[in-house]
Phi, psi and omega in degrees: 000128177289140185245078177252143170284158183307318181296317180299313181296315182297316181295316179298318180294321179295315179297320178297319179295319178295320178298317177297320178298321179297319178296316179298316179297320180298317180291318181295319183272354180072031179274122181287128181229127175270095186292343179295336179291342182268351187296310184297309179296325179292320178294321178299316178297318180296322179298317179296317179296316180296320177297321177299320178295318180297316180295320182292325182292338178290335181077005185240347187232055185293322181294312173300326179295317177301315184293309183294322178298315183289327175298317177297315178297318179302316180294316177301315181301310181297318181296314185286312185292324179294330178279320182300321179305317183296322183291344178277352179279152353282163174262132185266358175270149180293137177302148184257018185301320182298319179295319180295322178295323178295320177296318177301317180298321178297326180276356178085022182242144176217123180299313179300320180293320178295316179296321179297317179296316180294328181297341177281352180228075185307325180298325180290320177299318180293318180296316180293326178295317179298319179294315181302318182290348181255008184302315180296324179295320179299319179296315180297322178296323176299317176299316183298318180301314181294321180293313181296325180281354180075022180270068186301314183300314181290324177300314182289328175293322177294318179295318176299318180301316178299319180295308182297322178295323177298314181296317179294317181299313180295320179299315179294317181294322180293328178276325182230075184299144181207140176263357181087181181299325181294337178274350181256317183262153171245114182290150172302132182306323180294319178293316181299322181294328180276314184291317180053053179290133175303322177253085181257192184295325178296317177298316179299323178295322177294321177298317179301319180294320179293321179300322183276315189255342182074198180224141181260341180215128181302333179292340180278349183294119184243029177224163175264270178286147182250336193268123175273304180241127355279171180274113179281336174300324177297319178301314184299312182288328179292317178297319179299316181293318179294322183301318185267003184303324180295343182266110185303324183283348178245346186306310186281336173294316177298318179295321179293318177297321177299315182296326181278325185288326181303308177296330178292325177293317179300313185283299189275342174272357180060038186260154167282159176297323181294333175299315181292318179298320178295321177299320178294318179295319179296321178298313180298317179295316182294323178295320178296317178295316181300319180299316180293312182298315181297318181298318179295315182294328182290345179286339182275135179291144178271117182299315183293328179289320177297319179295322179296320180294322178295317180298319180296317180295327183291331183266354179278121182294144180291149179288000000 
């Protein structure tokens, strides 16, 4: 009998359904996909999940089981959702970047002006780039803290939040496609040379082309992230900060990382300010949904846990 908690099972089933949808979309749209490229990462994820099952069956290593299981789920999630986004291309709705830039102007923010200011402080550009590139790591570390501390309920709510936020983000982007600020503005070459944003104007131009024309072969894909609005990087760092909030010794570290990562997302992620604000709102909404869903699922008795308790009682000698 497989020993998954409801959240683990639900997330795995959802990711599997999204993965199947991606395959169907690829076949329907005639997008060439070399599926052999997915074998190694998928097997690695499967090994972690299987290891989690083995540890859990011992009845003695629940915390390592939580950690390894979630690492496997995390890997499956990243692999599937990053591929599914591509299968939604091209988008036939007009990009909303111009509207988002107008909202930014109303809020007093401009990506080119921010990039120009940072270019006067090259050390700051480098520091923010390093932080931006570690956003995914921060989220994974948040998961690890909860697993090691044995905070299963909060761990699963954080994982659920990431899942629901992914679904909401993809849904909004598919309805209102956006390449972000980098797809609307062209930075001064001198500024671009100093800032060296991973998501710069050249990257934004490639995103615009993909939104309009799509991709015919996954090997032709020359970008990483596709979504401008909302910012999923914001979701990742926000979930990480919320996850560790109950721990007084980590609370302010999480808050500090959040404060530093937001400007890094704006600059190096080529995002509008409204992208980040939307990401924060999606995180709050997803956490609220996750709390409700998790609470309902926890009311149901776990068959495998009851069976485990019976097995344990059977081997305990009578007094």
